[in-house]
Amino acid sequence: MSVTADRRAAARSVFPDWRFAPNIGGHPDVYEVENRALDPDGYVLDAMRRLAPWNGRRLLDLGCGTGFWLPGYARDAARVTGVEPDPVLRARAAARIRDVPGAEVLSGSAEHLPLPDRGVDVVHARFAYFLAPGSEPRAPGRGNSARGGETHSPAGADAGLAEIMRVLTPGGGLIVVENDYLWGEFAGILAAGSAKPPRETAAAVDAWWRQRGATRHQVRTQWRFASRADLAAVLHIEVPAGAARAWLSRNPSATSLSCGYVLYRVTRGEPAFPAP
């Protein structure tokens, strides 16, 4: 077993709720390209800010990965904490914010947050497989953008949500960014690589969050890449190879594609769980 594999195995023993994410965990440099390309006009960030402003507040980026978003959050927040269970990604995140005032990266997971009660005002979670239960098995090599596979049971997902509510201040907000499975070219690619109809997937995710008191907000935007090679590399870590090749073949000169996101907001102090 490699040193990297040893470190990840040790992390799984500490955080049994953590599941390895092959898109970012297996291809962190390509995932950086993806983060730079998504939402170039800032529509998603604008919506997140409207739903749960973080200016002058304490923000937690849960599952922060390599910490791509942390420096930007730190420009406005009073304090930014990234929590990441994957030790390889966490090391990259820590290096990224080494000289960023008011930012830190900690070891933890959705069900094991290393923060005190009421310790943060805003929580962000992008493509959070560790919260809403998945709707289908993940094929080998597929990433978090195609929901499924290495996911929680409903009880496990609720445990993560309860832990988030513990660390939020009263009135504080959780913002979860999820794919829109029904709008945009990327939704079509996901559908082509999925065994389950996209409407069924979308309905299941919507229902899960609705039952937990979330409000639902749609954002329509795009991925815009510097080169076609970058676009192809990202598609190949996010969807099955056949679906990626088919779309690229039909769009031989594309360097961008439309995509939609659904943002779910849960506010501590509003009903976060269904009545027993």
Short mmCIF file of C-alpha atoms in Angstrom, two decimals:
data_model
loop_
_atom_site.label_atom_id
_atom_site.label_comp_id
_atom_site.label_asym_id
_atom_site.label_seq_id
_atom_site.Cartn_x
_atom_site.Cartn_y
_atom_site.Cartn_z
CA MET A 1 0.00 0.00 0.00
CA SER A 2 1.32 3.47 -0.90
CA VAL A 3 1.91 6.22 1.64
CA THR A 4 -1.11 8.08 0.24
CA ALA A 5 -3.30 5.00 0.56
CA ASP A 6 -2.04 4.46 4.11
CA ARG A 7 -2.93 8.03 5.07
CA ARG A 8 -6.40 7.73 3.60
CA ALA A 9 -6.99 4.39 5.30
CA ALA A 10 -6.05 5.96 8.62
CA ALA A 11 -8.45 8.84 7.98
CA ARG A 12 -11.31 6.41 7.26
CA SER A 13 -10.76 4.79 10.64
CA VAL A 14 -11.11 8.19 12.33
CA PHE A 15 -13.99 9.41 10.15
CA PRO A 16 -16.08 6.35 9.21
CA ASP A 17 -18.69 8.56 7.54
CA TRP A 18 -16.12 9.75 4.98
CA ARG A 19 -16.23 8.23 1.49
CA PHE A 20 -13.40 8.81 -0.96
CA ALA A 21 -14.45 11.13 -3.81
CA PRO A 22 -12.66 9.88 -6.95
CA ASN A 23 -13.12 13.04 -9.01
CA ILE A 24 -11.24 15.40 -6.70
CA GLY A 25 -9.35 12.80 -4.68
CA GLY A 26 -8.02 11.01 -7.74
CA HIS A 27 -7.53 14.09 -9.93
CA PRO A 28 -6.99 17.18 -7.78
CA ASP A 29 -5.24 19.14 -10.53
CA VAL A 30 -8.09 18.54 -12.99
CA TYR A 31 -10.57 19.49 -10.29
CA GLU A 32 -8.74 22.80 -9.94
CA VAL A 33 -9.37 23.37 -13.65
CA GLU A 34 -13.06 22.58 -13.07
CA ASN A 35 -13.34 25.05 -10.20
CA ARG A 36 -11.76 27.80 -12.29
CA ALA A 37 -14.19 27.13 -15.14
CA LEU A 38 -17.49 26.82 -13.33
CA ASP A 39 -19.77 29.82 -13.00
CA PRO A 40 -17.38 32.40 -14.54
CA ASP A 41 -19.89 35.22 -14.06
CA GLY A 42 -20.31 34.52 -10.36
CA TYR A 43 -24.05 33.79 -10.34
CA VAL A 44 -23.72 30.92 -7.86
CA LEU A 45 -21.58 32.91 -5.43
CA ASP A 46 -23.98 35.84 -5.68
CA ALA A 47 -26.90 33.57 -4.83
CA MET A 48 -25.02 32.01 -1.92
CA ARG A 49 -24.23 35.46 -0.58
CA ARG A 50 -27.85 36.58 -0.83
CA LEU A 51 -29.11 33.48 0.95
CA ALA A 52 -26.58 33.56 3.79
CA PRO A 53 -24.28 36.61 3.81
CA TRP A 54 -20.84 36.00 5.30
CA ASN A 55 -19.39 39.52 5.48
CA GLY A 56 -17.89 39.90 8.94
CA ARG A 57 -19.11 36.44 9.96
CA ARG A 58 -17.57 33.04 10.68
CA LEU A 59 -17.81 30.68 7.71
CA LEU A 60 -17.25 26.93 7.51
CA ASP A 61 -16.47 25.33 4.15
CA LEU A 62 -17.38 21.69 4.81
CA GLY A 63 -15.53 19.25 2.57
CA CYS A 64 -13.25 22.04 1.37
CA GLY A 65 -11.05 19.73 -0.71
CA THR A 66 -7.92 21.56 -1.85
CA GLY A 67 -9.28 24.81 -0.43
CA PHE A 68 -10.01 26.46 -3.77
CA TRP A 69 -12.75 28.71 -2.36
CA LEU A 70 -11.18 29.57 0.99
CA PRO A 71 -9.10 32.65 0.02
CA GLY A 72 -12.11 34.26 -1.66
CA TYR A 73 -14.32 33.66 1.35
CA ALA A 74 -11.61 35.06 3.63
CA ARG A 75 -11.67 38.42 1.86
CA ASP A 76 -15.06 39.15 3.43
CA ALA A 77 -15.56 36.79 6.37
CA ALA A 78 -14.31 37.44 9.87
CA ARG A 79 -13.02 33.87 10.05
CA VAL A 80 -12.96 31.03 7.51
CA THR A 81 -12.54 27.38 8.47
CA GLY A 82 -12.11 24.62 5.93
CA VAL A 83 -12.87 21.09 7.15
CA GLU A 84 -11.65 18.15 5.07
CA PRO A 85 -11.30 14.46 5.99
CA ASP A 86 -9.00 13.49 3.07
CA PRO A 87 -5.46 14.08 4.39
CA VAL A 88 -3.98 14.50 0.90
CA LEU A 89 -6.44 17.19 -0.11
CA ARG A 90 -6.29 18.79 3.33
CA ALA A 91 -2.53 19.28 3.02
CA ARG A 92 -3.03 21.14 -0.26
CA ALA A 93 -5.73 23.30 1.30
CA ALA A 94 -3.51 24.16 4.26
CA ALA A 95 -0.69 25.17 1.91
CA ARG A 96 -3.09 27.34 -0.08
CA ILE A 97 -4.20 29.45 2.89
CA ARG A 98 -0.87 29.52 4.76
CA ASP A 99 -0.52 33.27 4.21
CA VAL A 100 -4.25 34.10 4.25
CA PRO A 101 -5.23 36.02 7.39
CA GLY A 102 -8.24 34.66 9.25
CA ALA A 103 -8.26 31.27 7.52
CA GLU A 104 -7.59 27.77 8.83
CA VAL A 105 -7.96 24.16 7.67
CA LEU A 106 -8.93 21.41 10.12
CA SER A 107 -9.31 17.66 10.00
CA GLY A 108 -12.92 16.56 10.28
CA SER A 109 -16.01 15.25 8.52
CA ALA A 110 -19.72 16.00 8.32
CA GLU A 111 -20.46 13.89 11.38
CA HIS A 112 -17.31 14.91 13.27
CA LEU A 113 -16.84 18.68 13.13
CA PRO A 114 -13.90 19.96 15.23
CA LEU A 115 -15.82 23.08 16.22
CA PRO A 116 -17.69 24.20 19.35
CA ASP A 117 -21.43 24.53 19.62
CA ARG A 118 -22.63 27.70 17.85
CA GLY A 119 -19.13 28.23 16.51
CA VAL A 120 -19.96 29.44 12.98
CA ASP A 121 -22.54 31.62 11.29
CA VAL A 122 -22.56 30.16 7.77
CA VAL A 123 -21.80 26.67 6.42
CA HIS A 124 -21.13 25.92 2.75
CA ALA A 125 -21.20 22.43 1.24
CA ARG A 126 -20.73 21.93 -2.49
CA PHE A 127 -21.94 18.65 -4.07
CA ALA A 128 -22.39 17.23 -0.59
CA TYR A 129 -22.80 13.48 -1.05
CA PHE A 130 -22.32 13.23 2.72
CA LEU A 131 -25.66 14.96 3.39
CA ALA A 132 -28.60 14.04 1.14
CA PRO A 133 -28.76 10.30 0.46
CA GLY A 134 -27.78 9.25 -3.07
CA SER A 135 -30.25 7.93 -5.58
CA GLU A 136 -28.22 5.40 -7.54
CA PRO A 137 -24.93 3.49 -7.41
CA ARG A 138 -21.88 5.36 -8.66
CA ALA A 139 -20.10 3.74 -11.56
CA PRO A 140 -16.34 3.21 -11.20
CA GLY A 141 -14.44 6.42 -11.75
CA ARG A 142 -17.42 8.71 -11.43
CA GLY A 143 -17.24 11.78 -9.27
CA ASN A 144 -19.59 13.59 -6.95
CA SER A 145 -21.26 15.54 -9.71
CA ALA A 146 -23.09 12.36 -10.68
CA ARG A 147 -24.81 11.63 -7.40
CA GLY A 148 -24.81 8.12 -6.04
CA GLY A 149 -22.76 5.17 -4.94
CA GLU A 150 -20.63 6.06 -1.96
CA THR A 151 -23.37 7.78 -0.04
CA HIS A 152 -25.06 7.80 3.33
CA SER A 153 -28.20 6.13 4.45
CA PRO A 154 -30.93 8.63 5.39
CA ALA A 155 -29.96 8.19 9.05
CA GLY A 156 -26.29 8.90 8.28
CA ALA A 157 -27.13 11.98 6.26
CA ASP A 158 -29.33 13.24 9.09
CA ALA A 159 -26.45 12.72 11.51
CA GLY A 160 -24.30 15.01 9.38
CA LEU A 161 -27.06 17.60 9.19
CA ALA A 162 -27.55 17.46 12.97
CA GLU A 163 -23.83 18.06 13.49
CA ILE A 164 -23.97 21.09 11.19
CA MET A 165 -26.93 22.46 13.13
CA ARG A 166 -24.93 21.99 16.34
CA VAL A 167 -22.09 24.24 15.19
CA LEU A 168 -24.35 26.90 13.61
CA THR A 169 -25.41 29.93 15.60
CA PRO A 170 -29.18 30.50 15.97
CA GLY A 171 -30.26 32.11 12.72
CA GLY A 172 -27.14 30.81 10.97
CA GLY A 173 -27.48 29.24 7.55
CA LEU A 174 -26.36 26.11 5.71
CA ILE A 175 -26.05 26.45 1.92
CA VAL A 176 -25.74 23.26 -0.10
CA VAL A 177 -24.90 23.50 -3.80
CA GLU A 178 -26.26 20.61 -5.86
CA ASN A 179 -26.49 19.92 -9.57
CA ASP A 180 -29.70 20.79 -11.39
CA TYR A 181 -30.50 17.46 -13.04
CA LEU A 182 -33.18 18.97 -15.29
CA TRP A 183 -31.58 22.01 -16.96
CA GLY A 184 -28.52 22.66 -19.10
CA GLU A 185 -26.12 20.68 -21.24
CA PHE A 186 -24.36 19.21 -18.24
CA ALA A 187 -27.67 17.82 -16.97
CA GLY A 188 -28.05 16.07 -20.32
CA ILE A 189 -24.59 14.52 -20.00
CA LEU A 190 -25.38 13.32 -16.47
CA ALA A 191 -28.63 11.81 -17.72
CA ALA A 192 -26.83 10.00 -20.55
CA GLY A 193 -24.48 8.39 -18.04
CA SER A 194 -27.11 7.48 -15.48
CA ALA A 195 -29.26 4.40 -15.10
CA LYS A 196 -32.00 6.41 -13.39
CA PRO A 197 -34.20 9.07 -15.05
CA PRO A 198 -33.06 12.57 -14.10
CA ARG A 199 -36.55 13.59 -12.98
CA GLU A 200 -36.50 10.77 -10.45
CA THR A 201 -33.09 11.81 -9.15
CA ALA A 202 -34.11 15.47 -8.90
CA ALA A 203 -37.40 14.62 -7.19
CA ALA A 204 -35.65 12.44 -4.60
CA VAL A 205 -33.09 15.11 -3.70
CA ASP A 206 -35.72 17.86 -3.60
CA ALA A 207 -37.98 15.78 -1.37
CA TRP A 208 -35.17 14.97 1.05
CA TRP A 209 -34.30 18.62 1.55
CA ARG A 210 -37.92 19.80 1.63
CA GLN A 211 -38.64 17.37 4.46
CA ARG A 212 -35.83 18.98 6.40
CA GLY A 213 -37.07 22.51 6.11
CA ALA A 214 -34.85 23.69 3.26
CA THR A 215 -35.76 26.36 0.76
CA ARG A 216 -34.85 25.68 -2.88
CA HIS A 217 -33.17 28.16 -5.23
CA GLN A 218 -32.18 27.61 -8.88
CA VAL A 219 -29.19 29.19 -10.61
CA ARG A 220 -28.49 28.88 -14.35
CA THR A 221 -24.93 29.43 -15.48
CA GLN A 222 -22.15 27.71 -17.47
CA TRP A 223 -18.73 26.13 -17.41
CA ARG A 224 -16.22 28.12 -19.49
CA PHE A 225 -12.78 26.62 -20.14
CA ALA A 226 -9.52 28.04 -21.43
CA SER A 227 -9.17 25.14 -23.84
CA ARG A 228 -11.03 22.15 -25.22
CA ALA A 229 -8.49 19.86 -23.58
CA ASP A 230 -9.45 21.27 -20.19
CA LEU A 231 -13.15 20.70 -20.89
CA ALA A 232 -12.50 17.11 -21.98
CA ALA A 233 -10.37 16.38 -18.91
CA VAL A 234 -13.06 17.66 -16.54
CA LEU A 235 -15.88 15.74 -18.22
CA HIS A 236 -13.85 12.55 -17.95
CA ILE A 237 -13.54 12.85 -14.16
CA GLU A 238 -17.20 13.76 -13.65
CA VAL A 239 -19.17 11.38 -15.88
CA PRO A 240 -18.69 7.93 -17.42
CA ALA A 241 -16.23 7.93 -20.31
CA GLY A 242 -18.87 6.97 -22.87
CA ALA A 243 -21.11 9.91 -21.96
CA ALA A 244 -18.15 12.30 -22.07
CA ARG A 245 -16.94 11.05 -25.46
CA ALA A 246 -20.42 11.17 -26.97
CA TRP A 247 -20.99 14.80 -25.99
CA LEU A 248 -17.52 15.87 -27.11
CA SER A 249 -18.07 14.16 -30.45
CA ARG A 250 -21.36 15.98 -30.99
CA ASN A 251 -19.76 19.31 -30.00
CA PRO A 252 -16.32 19.24 -31.66
CA SER A 253 -15.42 22.90 -31.11
CA ALA A 254 -17.01 23.48 -27.69
CA THR A 255 -15.03 25.02 -24.85
CA SER A 256 -18.06 25.75 -22.67
CA LEU A 257 -21.39 24.23 -21.75
CA SER A 258 -24.51 25.35 -19.92
CA CYS A 259 -25.27 23.99 -16.47
CA GLY A 260 -27.66 24.62 -13.64
CA TYR A 261 -27.38 24.35 -9.89
CA VAL A 262 -29.91 24.05 -7.10
CA LEU A 263 -29.06 25.70 -3.80
CA TYR A 264 -30.73 24.42 -0.64
CA ARG A 265 -30.77 26.64 2.42
CA VAL A 266 -31.48 25.42 5.94
CA THR A 267 -31.49 27.99 8.73
CA ARG A 268 -30.95 27.04 12.33
CA GLY A 269 -34.00 28.11 14.25
CA GLU A 270 -36.35 27.01 11.44
CA PRO A 271 -37.51 23.37 11.31
CA ALA A 272 -34.49 21.35 10.21
CA PHE A 273 -35.98 17.87 10.51
CA PRO A 274 -39.35 16.29 9.83
CA ALA A 275 -41.68 15.96 12.77
CA PRO A 276 -41.51 12.49 14.41
#
